[in-house]
Short mmCIF file of C-alpha atoms and ligand atoms in Angstrom, two decimals:
data_model
loop_
_atom_site.label_atom_id
_atom_site.label_comp_id
_atom_site.label_asym_id
_atom_site.label_seq_id
_atom_site.Cartn_x
_atom_site.Cartn_y
_atom_site.Cartn_z
CA MET A 1131 -14.44 1.82 74.79
CA ASP A 1132 -10.69 1.86 75.22
CA LYS A 1133 -8.64 0.12 72.53
CA ARG A 1134 -7.12 -2.12 75.18
CA GLU A 1135 -10.57 -3.45 76.09
CA PHE A 1136 -10.72 -5.41 72.86
CA LEU A 1137 -9.60 -8.97 72.71
CA LYS A 1138 -8.42 -9.13 76.26
CA GLY A 1139 -8.29 -12.57 77.85
CA SER A 1140 -11.04 -13.69 80.17
CA ALA A 1141 -10.15 -13.88 83.83
CA ALA A 1142 -11.15 -17.38 84.89
CA THR A 1143 -13.30 -17.52 88.01
CA THR A 1144 -13.96 -20.92 89.52
CA ALA A 1145 -16.29 -20.40 92.49
CA ALA A 1146 -19.43 -20.53 90.41
CA MET A 1147 -22.73 -22.26 90.97
CA ILE A 1148 -22.89 -22.80 87.25
CA VAL A 1149 -19.53 -22.37 85.67
CA THR A 1150 -19.01 -22.07 81.97
CA PRO A 1151 -15.61 -23.42 80.99
CA LEU A 1152 -13.16 -21.17 79.20
CA THR A 1153 -14.22 -21.44 75.58
CA THR A 1154 -13.87 -19.84 72.24
CA ALA A 1155 -16.86 -18.73 70.19
CA LYS A 1156 -16.47 -21.78 67.97
CA ALA A 1157 -15.98 -24.60 70.46
CA PHE A 1158 -18.12 -24.71 73.56
CA ALA A 1159 -19.98 -27.30 75.60
CA GLU A 1160 -23.63 -27.83 74.81
CA ASP A 1161 -25.05 -25.80 77.67
CA ALA A 1162 -22.22 -23.28 77.87
CA VAL A 1163 -22.45 -19.61 77.05
CA PRO A 1164 -19.54 -18.54 74.81
CA ARG A 1165 -17.08 -16.21 76.49
CA THR A 1166 -16.84 -13.75 73.63
CA ASN A 1167 -19.48 -11.50 72.18
CA TRP A 1168 -21.18 -12.55 68.92
CA SER A 1169 -18.59 -11.00 66.64
CA GLY A 1170 -15.67 -12.31 68.72
CA ASN A 1171 -14.06 -8.89 69.14
CA TYR A 1172 -14.59 -8.81 72.91
CA HIS A 1173 -13.69 -11.42 75.54
CA TYR A 1174 -15.77 -11.21 78.70
CA SER A 1175 -13.77 -10.97 81.93
CA THR A 1176 -15.50 -13.76 83.82
CA ASN A 1177 -16.26 -17.43 83.26
CA LYS A 1178 -18.96 -17.47 85.89
CA VAL A 1179 -22.27 -17.55 84.05
CA PHE A 1180 -25.59 -18.26 85.70
CA GLN A 1181 -28.30 -19.67 83.47
CA PRO A 1182 -31.53 -19.29 85.45
CA ALA A 1183 -34.76 -20.73 84.09
CA SER A 1184 -37.08 -19.02 86.59
CA ILE A 1185 -37.46 -15.77 88.51
CA ALA A 1186 -36.51 -17.58 91.73
CA GLU A 1187 -33.25 -18.73 90.13
CA VAL A 1188 -32.53 -15.16 88.99
CA GLN A 1189 -33.10 -13.97 92.56
CA ASP A 1190 -30.78 -16.65 93.97
CA ALA A 1191 -28.07 -15.80 91.45
CA ILE A 1192 -28.21 -12.07 92.16
CA ARG A 1193 -28.17 -12.59 95.91
CA SER A 1194 -25.14 -14.89 95.70
CA VAL A 1195 -22.71 -12.41 94.14
CA THR A 1196 -21.34 -8.94 94.83
CA SER A 1197 -21.37 -7.84 91.21
CA VAL A 1198 -23.12 -9.10 88.11
CA ARG A 1199 -24.42 -8.16 84.63
CA ALA A 1200 -27.27 -9.56 82.58
CA LEU A 1201 -26.32 -11.16 79.27
CA GLY A 1202 -28.64 -11.62 76.29
CA THR A 1203 -27.57 -12.97 72.91
CA ARG A 1204 -24.14 -11.20 73.09
CA HIS A 1205 -24.63 -8.99 70.03
CA CYS A 1206 -23.11 -5.82 71.48
CA PHE A 1207 -19.69 -4.79 70.20
CA ASN A 1208 -18.33 -3.27 73.40
CA ASP A 1209 -17.94 -4.04 77.10
CA ILE A 1210 -21.50 -3.07 78.12
CA ALA A 1211 -22.44 -6.63 79.15
CA ASP A 1212 -19.13 -7.43 80.81
CA SER A 1213 -18.50 -8.21 84.46
CA ARG A 1214 -15.37 -9.13 86.35
CA VAL A 1215 -17.43 -11.33 88.69
CA ALA A 1216 -20.44 -12.95 86.98
CA GLN A 1217 -23.02 -12.74 84.22
CA ILE A 1218 -26.62 -13.93 84.19
CA SER A 1219 -27.58 -15.36 80.83
CA THR A 1220 -31.28 -14.75 80.22
CA LEU A 1221 -31.66 -17.19 77.36
CA LYS A 1222 -33.67 -19.75 79.35
CA LEU A 1223 -36.25 -17.09 80.18
CA LYS A 1224 -38.30 -17.35 77.01
CA ASP A 1225 -41.95 -17.95 77.86
CA ILE A 1226 -44.65 -16.23 75.78
CA SER A 1227 -48.07 -15.18 77.08
CA ILE A 1228 -50.48 -13.25 74.86
CA ALA A 1229 -53.03 -11.16 76.80
CA PRO A 1230 -56.64 -12.35 76.36
CA ASP A 1231 -57.58 -8.98 74.84
CA GLY A 1232 -54.82 -9.41 72.21
CA ARG A 1233 -53.32 -6.00 72.94
CA SER A 1234 -50.04 -7.16 74.43
CA VAL A 1235 -47.70 -10.07 74.89
CA THR A 1236 -45.55 -10.76 77.95
CA VAL A 1237 -42.30 -12.59 77.24
CA GLY A 1238 -39.30 -13.92 79.08
CA ALA A 1239 -36.55 -11.33 78.55
CA GLY A 1240 -34.18 -13.78 76.87
CA ILE A 1241 -36.42 -14.72 73.96
CA ARG A 1242 -35.14 -13.79 70.51
CA TYR A 1243 -37.35 -11.61 68.32
CA GLY A 1244 -37.17 -14.24 65.58
CA ASP A 1245 -38.55 -16.96 67.87
CA LEU A 1246 -41.26 -14.67 69.24
CA ALA A 1247 -42.34 -13.21 65.90
CA SER A 1248 -43.34 -16.46 64.21
CA VAL A 1249 -45.54 -17.37 67.21
CA LEU A 1250 -47.19 -13.94 67.21
CA ASP A 1251 -47.77 -14.02 63.47
CA ALA A 1252 -49.38 -17.46 63.63
CA LYS A 1253 -51.86 -16.06 66.17
CA GLY A 1254 -52.59 -13.00 63.99
CA PHE A 1255 -50.40 -10.46 65.77
CA ALA A 1256 -47.36 -8.29 65.02
CA LEU A 1257 -44.87 -5.93 66.64
CA HIS A 1258 -44.57 -2.49 65.07
CA ASN A 1259 -40.95 -2.90 64.00
CA LEU A 1260 -37.82 -5.04 64.21
CA ALA A 1261 -34.07 -4.45 64.00
CA SER A 1262 -32.01 -5.46 60.97
CA LEU A 1263 -31.60 -8.92 62.49
CA PRO A 1264 -34.06 -11.18 64.37
CA HIS A 1265 -31.29 -12.97 66.30
CA ILE A 1266 -31.18 -10.64 69.33
CA SER A 1267 -32.93 -11.03 72.69
CA VAL A 1268 -35.82 -8.73 73.57
CA GLY A 1269 -34.19 -7.85 76.92
CA GLY A 1270 -30.83 -7.00 75.35
CA ALA A 1271 -32.41 -4.98 72.56
CA ILE A 1272 -34.53 -2.75 74.74
CA ALA A 1273 -31.72 -2.24 77.28
CA THR A 1274 -29.67 -0.52 74.55
CA ALA A 1275 -32.45 1.29 72.60
CA THR A 1276 -32.05 -0.97 69.58
CA HIS A 1277 -33.99 0.35 66.60
CA GLY A 1278 -35.13 -0.45 63.09
CA SER A 1279 -36.04 2.20 60.56
CA GLY A 1280 -39.06 4.36 59.73
CA MET A 1281 -39.74 8.04 60.32
CA HIS A 1282 -42.80 7.21 62.38
CA ASN A 1283 -41.40 4.12 64.05
CA GLY A 1284 -39.99 4.53 67.54
CA ASN A 1285 -37.20 2.15 68.52
CA LEU A 1286 -37.95 -1.33 69.86
CA ALA A 1287 -38.02 -0.08 73.47
CA THR A 1288 -41.10 2.00 72.62
CA GLN A 1289 -43.05 -1.27 72.23
CA VAL A 1290 -42.63 -1.94 75.95
CA THR A 1291 -45.67 -1.33 78.15
CA ALA A 1292 -44.47 -3.09 81.33
CA LEU A 1293 -41.27 -4.49 82.83
CA GLU A 1294 -40.52 -7.01 85.57
CA PHE A 1295 -37.00 -7.02 86.97
CA VAL A 1296 -35.00 -8.29 89.92
CA SER A 1297 -32.98 -5.63 91.71
CA ALA A 1298 -29.70 -5.88 93.64
CA ASP A 1299 -31.20 -7.30 96.86
CA GLY A 1300 -33.19 -9.93 94.97
CA THR A 1301 -36.54 -8.13 95.13
CA VAL A 1302 -38.89 -8.44 92.14
CA HIS A 1303 -40.24 -5.11 90.82
CA LYS A 1304 -42.92 -4.39 88.25
CA LEU A 1305 -43.20 -1.08 86.44
CA SER A 1306 -45.74 -0.20 83.79
CA ARG A 1307 -46.33 2.69 81.44
CA GLU A 1308 -49.87 2.99 82.74
CA LYS A 1309 -49.10 3.04 86.46
CA ASP A 1310 -45.56 4.35 86.79
CA GLY A 1311 -45.38 7.05 84.12
CA ASP A 1312 -42.10 8.87 84.29
CA ARG A 1313 -40.23 6.25 86.34
CA PHE A 1314 -41.20 3.69 83.75
CA ASN A 1315 -39.71 5.93 81.04
CA GLY A 1316 -36.49 5.94 83.05
CA ALA A 1317 -36.32 2.17 83.47
CA VAL A 1318 -36.97 0.78 79.98
CA VAL A 1319 -33.66 1.66 78.30
CA GLY A 1320 -31.91 0.53 81.46
CA LEU A 1321 -28.44 -0.35 80.11
CA GLY A 1322 -28.52 -3.34 82.49
CA ALA A 1323 -28.00 -0.95 85.40
CA LEU A 1324 -31.28 -1.37 87.32
CA GLY A 1325 -31.24 -5.12 87.60
CA VAL A 1326 -31.99 -8.22 85.55
CA VAL A 1327 -35.18 -7.84 83.54
CA THR A 1328 -37.10 -11.12 83.67
CA HIS A 1329 -40.32 -10.31 81.80
CA ILE A 1330 -41.29 -7.66 79.29
CA THR A 1331 -44.75 -6.74 78.05
CA LEU A 1332 -44.88 -5.52 74.45
CA ALA A 1333 -47.72 -3.76 72.61
CA LEU A 1334 -49.27 -5.80 69.81
CA GLN A 1335 -51.09 -4.90 66.65
CA PRO A 1336 -52.81 -7.07 64.04
CA ARG A 1337 -50.37 -8.92 61.78
CA PHE A 1338 -49.54 -7.20 58.50
CA GLU A 1339 -47.77 -7.97 55.26
CA VAL A 1340 -44.80 -6.07 53.86
CA THR A 1341 -43.16 -5.81 50.46
CA GLN A 1342 -39.54 -4.88 49.98
CA VAL A 1343 -37.84 -3.32 46.97
CA VAL A 1344 -34.28 -2.13 46.45
CA TYR A 1345 -33.11 0.74 44.25
CA THR A 1346 -29.50 1.29 43.27
CA ASP A 1347 -27.36 4.44 43.02
CA LEU A 1348 -29.34 7.28 44.55
CA PRO A 1349 -27.28 10.49 44.18
CA PHE A 1350 -26.64 12.41 47.42
CA THR A 1351 -27.68 15.57 45.53
CA GLU A 1352 -31.25 14.20 45.68
CA LEU A 1353 -30.99 14.11 49.47
CA GLU A 1354 -30.38 17.86 49.62
CA HIS A 1355 -33.96 18.77 48.68
CA HIS A 1356 -35.85 15.50 49.16
CA PHE A 1357 -34.34 13.96 52.27
CA THR A 1358 -37.62 13.75 54.20
CA ASP A 1359 -39.59 12.51 51.19
CA ILE A 1360 -36.99 9.82 50.54
CA MET A 1361 -36.90 8.62 54.13
CA ARG A 1362 -40.70 8.49 54.34
CA ALA A 1363 -41.18 6.74 51.01
CA GLY A 1364 -41.92 3.51 52.87
CA TYR A 1365 -42.87 2.21 56.30
CA SER A 1366 -39.13 1.58 56.73
CA VAL A 1367 -36.36 2.98 54.53
CA SER A 1368 -32.60 2.35 54.65
CA LEU A 1369 -29.89 3.98 52.56
CA PHE A 1370 -26.57 2.17 52.16
CA THR A 1371 -23.37 3.90 51.07
CA ASP A 1372 -19.63 3.29 50.95
CA TRP A 1373 -19.22 7.11 50.80
CA GLN A 1374 -17.07 6.97 47.68
CA ARG A 1375 -19.25 8.03 44.77
CA GLY A 1376 -21.50 10.69 46.27
CA LEU A 1377 -24.44 8.31 46.29
CA ALA A 1378 -26.33 5.66 48.19
CA GLY A 1379 -25.47 2.45 46.36
CA GLU A 1380 -28.66 0.80 47.64
CA VAL A 1381 -32.00 2.11 48.93
CA TRP A 1382 -34.15 -0.49 50.71
CA ILE A 1383 -37.84 0.40 50.91
CA LYS A 1384 -40.21 -1.73 53.01
CA ARG A 1385 -43.88 -0.96 52.43
CA ARG A 1386 -46.87 -2.25 54.36
CA ALA A 1387 -49.32 -4.02 52.08
CA ASP A 1388 -52.17 -2.25 53.91
CA GLN A 1389 -50.54 1.10 53.07
CA GLY A 1390 -50.15 0.60 49.32
CA GLY A 1391 -47.23 -1.80 49.52
CA GLY A 1392 -48.68 -4.08 46.89
CA ALA A 1393 -48.52 -1.48 44.11
CA ALA A 1394 -45.91 -1.97 41.41
CA PRO A 1395 -42.84 0.14 42.25
CA PRO A 1396 -41.81 2.78 39.69
CA PRO A 1397 -38.62 1.96 37.76
CA LEU A 1398 -36.94 5.16 39.00
CA PHE A 1399 -36.84 6.58 42.54
CA TYR A 1400 -35.15 10.01 42.72
CA ASN A 1401 -32.92 8.89 39.86
CA ALA A 1402 -32.10 5.55 41.50
CA LYS A 1403 -32.89 2.43 39.46
CA LEU A 1404 -35.13 -0.42 40.59
CA ALA A 1405 -33.05 -3.55 41.22
CA THR A 1406 -34.12 -6.60 39.26
CA LYS A 1407 -32.26 -9.14 41.41
CA LYS A 1408 -31.93 -9.65 45.15
CA LEU A 1409 -29.07 -7.74 46.79
CA HIS A 1410 -27.11 -7.84 50.07
CA PRO A 1411 -26.38 -4.46 51.70
CA ILE A 1412 -22.65 -5.25 51.50
CA PRO A 1413 -21.67 -5.52 47.84
CA ASP A 1414 -20.30 -8.96 46.91
CA HIS A 1415 -21.94 -10.70 49.91
CA PRO A 1416 -24.44 -13.44 48.89
CA ALA A 1417 -28.04 -12.19 49.05
CA GLU A 1418 -29.45 -15.54 50.20
CA ALA A 1419 -29.00 -14.38 53.82
CA CYS A 1420 -31.35 -11.44 53.15
CA THR A 1421 -35.10 -11.27 53.51
CA GLU A 1422 -37.11 -11.44 50.28
CA GLN A 1423 -37.09 -8.40 48.01
CA LEU A 1424 -38.48 -7.78 44.48
CA ASN A 1425 -41.85 -6.55 45.84
CA ILE A 1426 -42.96 -10.01 46.97
CA ALA A 1427 -45.36 -9.62 49.91
CA GLY A 1428 -44.64 -11.56 53.08
CA PRO A 1429 -45.26 -11.46 56.82
CA TRP A 1430 -43.93 -8.44 58.74
CA TYR A 1431 -41.25 -10.48 60.54
CA GLU A 1432 -39.81 -11.84 57.27
CA ARG A 1433 -39.44 -8.38 55.69
CA LEU A 1434 -38.75 -5.79 58.42
CA PRO A 1435 -35.34 -7.31 59.32
CA HIS A 1436 -32.77 -7.26 56.54
CA PHE A 1437 -31.45 -10.71 57.48
CA LYS A 1438 -33.06 -14.13 57.90
CA LEU A 1439 -33.00 -15.87 61.28
CA ASN A 1440 -31.32 -19.05 60.06
CA PHE A 1441 -28.45 -17.24 58.31
CA THR A 1442 -25.52 -15.22 59.62
CA PRO A 1443 -26.63 -11.58 59.60
CA SER A 1444 -24.52 -8.80 58.12
CA SER A 1445 -20.93 -9.97 57.57
CA GLY A 1446 -20.25 -11.95 60.75
CA GLN A 1447 -16.61 -10.92 61.14
CA GLU A 1448 -17.13 -7.20 61.80
CA LEU A 1449 -17.36 -4.26 64.17
CA GLN A 1450 -20.16 -1.71 64.25
CA SER A 1451 -20.55 1.94 65.29
CA GLU A 1452 -23.63 4.13 65.07
CA PHE A 1453 -24.55 7.72 65.93
CA LEU A 1454 -28.02 9.26 66.17
CA ILE A 1455 -28.50 12.94 65.30
CA PRO A 1456 -31.60 15.14 64.93
CA PHE A 1457 -33.38 14.12 61.73
CA ASP A 1458 -33.80 17.67 60.48
CA ARG A 1459 -30.01 18.03 60.25
CA GLY A 1460 -29.61 14.71 58.47
CA TYR A 1461 -28.40 15.92 55.10
CA GLU A 1462 -25.85 18.25 56.70
CA ALA A 1463 -24.51 15.40 58.85
CA VAL A 1464 -24.22 13.07 55.86
CA ARG A 1465 -22.13 15.66 54.03
CA ALA A 1466 -19.98 16.20 57.16
CA VAL A 1467 -19.13 12.49 57.40
CA GLU A 1468 -18.59 12.30 53.65
CA GLY A 1469 -15.58 14.57 54.20
CA LEU A 1470 -13.86 11.61 55.91
CA ARG A 1471 -14.57 9.18 53.07
CA ASP A 1472 -11.01 8.41 52.06
CA LYS A 1473 -10.13 7.59 55.66
CA LEU A 1474 -13.12 5.45 56.45
CA THR A 1475 -13.97 3.58 53.25
CA PRO A 1476 -10.88 1.29 53.33
CA HIS A 1477 -12.02 -0.09 56.71
CA LEU A 1478 -15.73 -0.10 56.01
CA PHE A 1479 -18.05 -2.84 54.78
CA ILE A 1480 -20.95 -0.41 54.49
CA THR A 1481 -22.77 2.55 56.09
CA GLU A 1482 -26.53 2.48 56.66
CA LEU A 1483 -28.72 5.56 57.20
CA ARG A 1484 -32.06 5.06 58.98
CA ALA A 1485 -34.78 7.27 60.47
CA ILE A 1486 -36.18 6.67 63.96
CA GLY A 1487 -39.19 8.29 65.64
CA ALA A 1488 -38.74 10.33 68.84
CA ASP A 1489 -39.65 8.88 72.25
CA ASP A 1490 -39.81 9.71 75.96
CA LEU A 1491 -37.44 7.05 77.30
CA TRP A 1492 -34.76 8.88 79.29
CA MET A 1493 -31.72 6.98 78.03
CA SER A 1494 -33.00 6.33 74.52
CA THR A 1495 -30.76 7.54 71.73
CA ALA A 1496 -33.93 9.02 70.18
CA TYR A 1497 -35.07 10.75 73.41
CA LYS A 1498 -37.29 13.70 72.38
CA ARG A 1499 -35.64 13.77 68.95
CA PRO A 1500 -36.86 12.44 65.60
CA SER A 1501 -33.52 10.98 64.59
CA LEU A 1502 -31.29 9.92 61.75
CA ALA A 1503 -28.91 7.07 62.57
CA LEU A 1504 -25.57 6.94 60.75
CA HIS A 1505 -24.32 3.38 61.07
CA PHE A 1506 -20.92 1.94 60.15
CA THR A 1507 -20.31 -1.78 59.63
CA TRP A 1508 -16.53 -2.05 59.89
CA LYS A 1509 -14.14 -4.70 58.76
CA PRO A 1510 -12.65 -6.49 61.82
CA GLU A 1511 -9.72 -4.07 61.96
CA THR A 1512 -9.74 -2.90 65.55
CA ALA A 1513 -6.80 -0.50 65.47
CA ALA A 1514 -8.01 1.27 62.33
CA VAL A 1515 -11.56 1.47 63.65
CA MET A 1516 -10.46 2.90 66.98
CA ASN A 1517 -8.50 5.52 65.03
CA ILE A 1518 -11.36 6.58 62.76
CA VAL A 1519 -14.26 6.48 65.23
CA PRO A 1520 -13.10 9.56 67.21
CA GLN A 1521 -12.83 11.44 63.93
CA ILE A 1522 -16.45 10.60 63.10
CA GLU A 1523 -17.44 11.62 66.63
CA ALA A 1524 -15.69 14.98 66.11
CA LYS A 1525 -17.48 15.54 62.79
CA LEU A 1526 -20.82 14.73 64.39
CA ALA A 1527 -20.26 16.61 67.66
CA PRO A 1528 -21.95 19.79 66.32
CA PHE A 1529 -25.06 17.66 65.76
CA GLN A 1530 -25.12 16.42 69.39
CA ALA A 1531 -24.68 12.87 68.13
CA ARG A 1532 -25.64 10.15 70.59
CA PRO A 1533 -23.66 6.90 70.18
CA HIS A 1534 -25.53 3.59 70.02
CA TRP A 1535 -25.05 2.09 73.50
CA GLY A 1536 -24.14 -1.35 72.14
CA LYS A 1537 -21.62 -0.42 69.46
CA VAL A 1538 -18.06 0.92 69.27
CA PHE A 1539 -17.61 4.51 70.42
CA THR A 1540 -15.06 6.46 72.47
CA MET A 1541 -17.10 9.27 74.04
CA ASN A 1542 -16.62 9.64 77.79
CA VAL A 1543 -19.11 10.26 80.56
CA SER A 1544 -18.79 14.09 80.35
CA GLN A 1545 -19.57 14.05 76.65
CA ILE A 1546 -22.44 11.61 77.11
CA GLU A 1547 -24.08 13.44 80.01
CA ALA A 1548 -24.39 16.59 77.91
CA LEU A 1549 -26.58 14.63 75.47
CA TYR A 1550 -29.11 13.21 77.93
CA PRO A 1551 -31.26 15.79 79.78
CA ARG A 1552 -32.56 13.13 82.22
CA ILE A 1553 -29.24 11.41 82.97
CA ASN A 1554 -29.17 12.57 86.59
CA ASP A 1555 -32.67 11.20 87.10
CA PHE A 1556 -31.50 7.93 85.54
CA ARG A 1557 -28.52 7.80 87.89
CA ALA A 1558 -30.82 8.39 90.87
CA LEU A 1559 -33.16 5.63 89.65
CA THR A 1560 -30.32 3.13 89.35
CA HIS A 1561 -29.07 4.05 92.85
CA GLU A 1562 -32.58 3.51 94.19
CA PHE A 1563 -32.65 -0.10 92.95
CA ASP A 1564 -28.93 -0.75 93.28
CA ALA A 1565 -27.48 1.35 96.11
CA LYS A 1566 -24.17 -0.52 96.24
CA GLY A 1567 -23.56 -0.67 92.51
CA LYS A 1568 -23.94 -4.44 92.04
CA PHE A 1569 -24.87 -3.89 88.38
CA ARG A 1570 -22.34 -1.12 87.78
CA ASN A 1571 -19.48 -2.28 85.55
CA LYS A 1572 -16.58 -0.45 83.92
CA TYR A 1573 -18.75 0.56 80.94
CA ILE A 1574 -21.34 2.23 83.19
CA HIS A 1575 -18.54 3.96 85.11
CA ASP A 1576 -16.79 5.16 81.97
CA HIS A 1577 -19.85 6.31 80.02
CA VAL A 1578 -22.87 6.80 82.28
CA ASP A 1579 -22.18 7.25 85.97
CA LYS A 1580 -18.80 7.87 87.57
CA ALA A 1581 -20.21 7.54 91.10
C1 FAD B 1038 -25.25 -8.18 63.03
C2 FAD B 1038 -25.82 -7.16 63.97
C3 FAD B 1038 -26.83 -6.34 63.52
C4 FAD B 1038 -27.37 -5.36 64.39
N1 FAD B 1038 -28.39 -4.58 63.94
C5 FAD B 1038 -28.91 -3.63 64.75
C6 FAD B 1038 -29.97 -2.80 64.32
O1 FAD B 1038 -30.55 -2.99 63.24
N2 FAD B 1038 -30.38 -1.79 65.12
C7 FAD B 1038 -29.80 -1.56 66.33
O2 FAD B 1038 -30.19 -0.60 67.01
N3 FAD B 1038 -28.82 -2.38 66.81
C8 FAD B 1038 -28.39 -3.40 66.04
N4 FAD B 1038 -27.40 -4.23 66.53
C9 FAD B 1038 -26.96 -4.07 67.91
C10 FAD B 1038 -27.81 -4.95 68.85
O3 FAD B 1038 -29.15 -4.90 68.56
C11 FAD B 1038 -27.67 -4.49 70.29
O4 FAD B 1038 -26.34 -4.52 70.58
C12 FAD B 1038 -28.51 -5.32 71.29
O5 FAD B 1038 -28.30 -4.80 72.58
C13 FAD B 1038 -28.15 -6.79 71.28
O6 FAD B 1038 -29.00 -7.52 72.14
P1 FAD B 1038 -28.37 -8.77 72.95
O7 FAD B 1038 -29.49 -9.57 73.48
O8 FAD B 1038 -27.37 -9.44 72.12
O9 FAD B 1038 -27.68 -7.97 74.14
P2 FAD B 1038 -26.30 -8.28 74.91
O10 FAD B 1038 -25.17 -7.84 74.05
O11 FAD B 1038 -26.28 -9.66 75.40
O12 FAD B 1038 -26.47 -7.26 76.13
C14 FAD B 1038 -26.59 -5.89 75.87
C15 FAD B 1038 -26.86 -5.10 77.14
O13 FAD B 1038 -28.17 -5.37 77.60
C16 FAD B 1038 -28.16 -5.81 78.94
N5 FAD B 1038 -29.18 -6.82 79.07
C17 FAD B 1038 -29.39 -7.88 78.28
N6 FAD B 1038 -30.45 -8.57 78.73
C18 FAD B 1038 -30.90 -7.93 79.84
C19 FAD B 1038 -31.91 -8.20 80.79
N7 FAD B 1038 -32.74 -9.22 80.68
N8 FAD B 1038 -32.04 -7.35 81.84
C20 FAD B 1038 -31.24 -6.28 81.97
N9 FAD B 1038 -30.26 -5.99 81.10
C21 FAD B 1038 -30.09 -6.82 80.06
C22 FAD B 1038 -26.76 -6.37 79.17
O14 FAD B 1038 -26.37 -6.30 80.52
C23 FAD B 1038 -25.94 -5.43 78.31
O15 FAD B 1038 -25.67 -4.28 79.03
C24 FAD B 1038 -26.86 -5.22 65.71
C25 FAD B 1038 -25.86 -6.09 66.16
C26 FAD B 1038 -25.36 -7.06 65.31
C27 FAD B 1038 -24.31 -7.99 65.82
#
């Protein structure tokens, strides 16, 4: 994203079927969709926002405009969801239908994981993983390859077994893993470029309980020889660092109760000390916003995210960047970024390191690569962040780092295309469903497809 893209004013458009008035994130009419993203760092370029509550209304909306983008819960930090003409908010598409055999659930694409998870849990079901926050829509998360952590956990898009979407001419399409094989793999992480996803089918498993413990001050020297063992010490493991002291200030380990998670944790973990009080990943932030720790078992959806649904996740006023590299080069990459510590720490709330399983989804950041994600939660200092991000990208270029699609990065389409072996197939797939580029915005042009 170009520095100038931040904080630009919205271009008011008045010829809307459903028009959302020009608003700020703080003050908006009851049924309006705010005109900034969640963090407030990006103003969308249109005030025309459709809010369909049915597939037919999605079809009507798409047919009525020349250009449009789907919009979920607005948690991306860049212009990926932007449109100069119109957006289609999916938040009224939130129905839930569990298959009679209990193997899958089909949901409206706008439902938030947090709202879905409690329903699933009450019926005895679970999803395999969640992101750090439950506030995001399922459709928005899978479109950008949103992930949690865990060496054997694919990202959230790998839960998808079928998709229903409306393409540029208003036709409804259904693709499934079972029937459509490779094309399905191309469509799931769709970056909003194939159409508006209306329903998503997700694989279910029986509900499970998870415990969470936090250790403090794990020396980076332990990572040199034990990186894999550390990252597989739980079902989901996150390391947090401010890069300054050659250590991970916090290590969060989430263990499934059915995989030994109930056992008492040892007081030392690779020379890190077991925390005896609840902690927030960002030092000095109140831990009440965080899911329970201290080895207290609880349902999967109240432990796998770091943050609780009814609290502000992370810091709130922030930017984020993230880069995924091959897991087996993880330690090397950590040391490479550490070389920038004095430049990045002043602008950083915290860095998180997570492992993600490989997958077959063409535009997934973990495509065919077991991955390590190096994440940066920045203070809301746009100029400084836009200065440091290219330096991180340069440090991580030898590792073929793939930027998170929904966060702040500066890599252009030539750099991106070298990282995705199936990008030409993806471009062809989007042209098949959207020959005239109705869903192609500036972000897609700048980073995915110049055509
Ligand atoms: C505090 C915070 C914590 C985060 N933690 C994580 C994390 O742990 N892991 C991680 O990987 N990411 C994380 N993210 C990033 C976030 O998960 C992604 O940006 C995700 O895409 C947000 O979903 P959304 O519904 O808000 O999408 P939006 O920002 O609304 O949209 C994102 C993209 O998806 C497209 N889209 C949305 N819905 C549809 C649909 N129905 N059909 C077609 N296209 C659609 C949009 O057009 C757009 O291109 C975090 C973000 C925040 C703010």
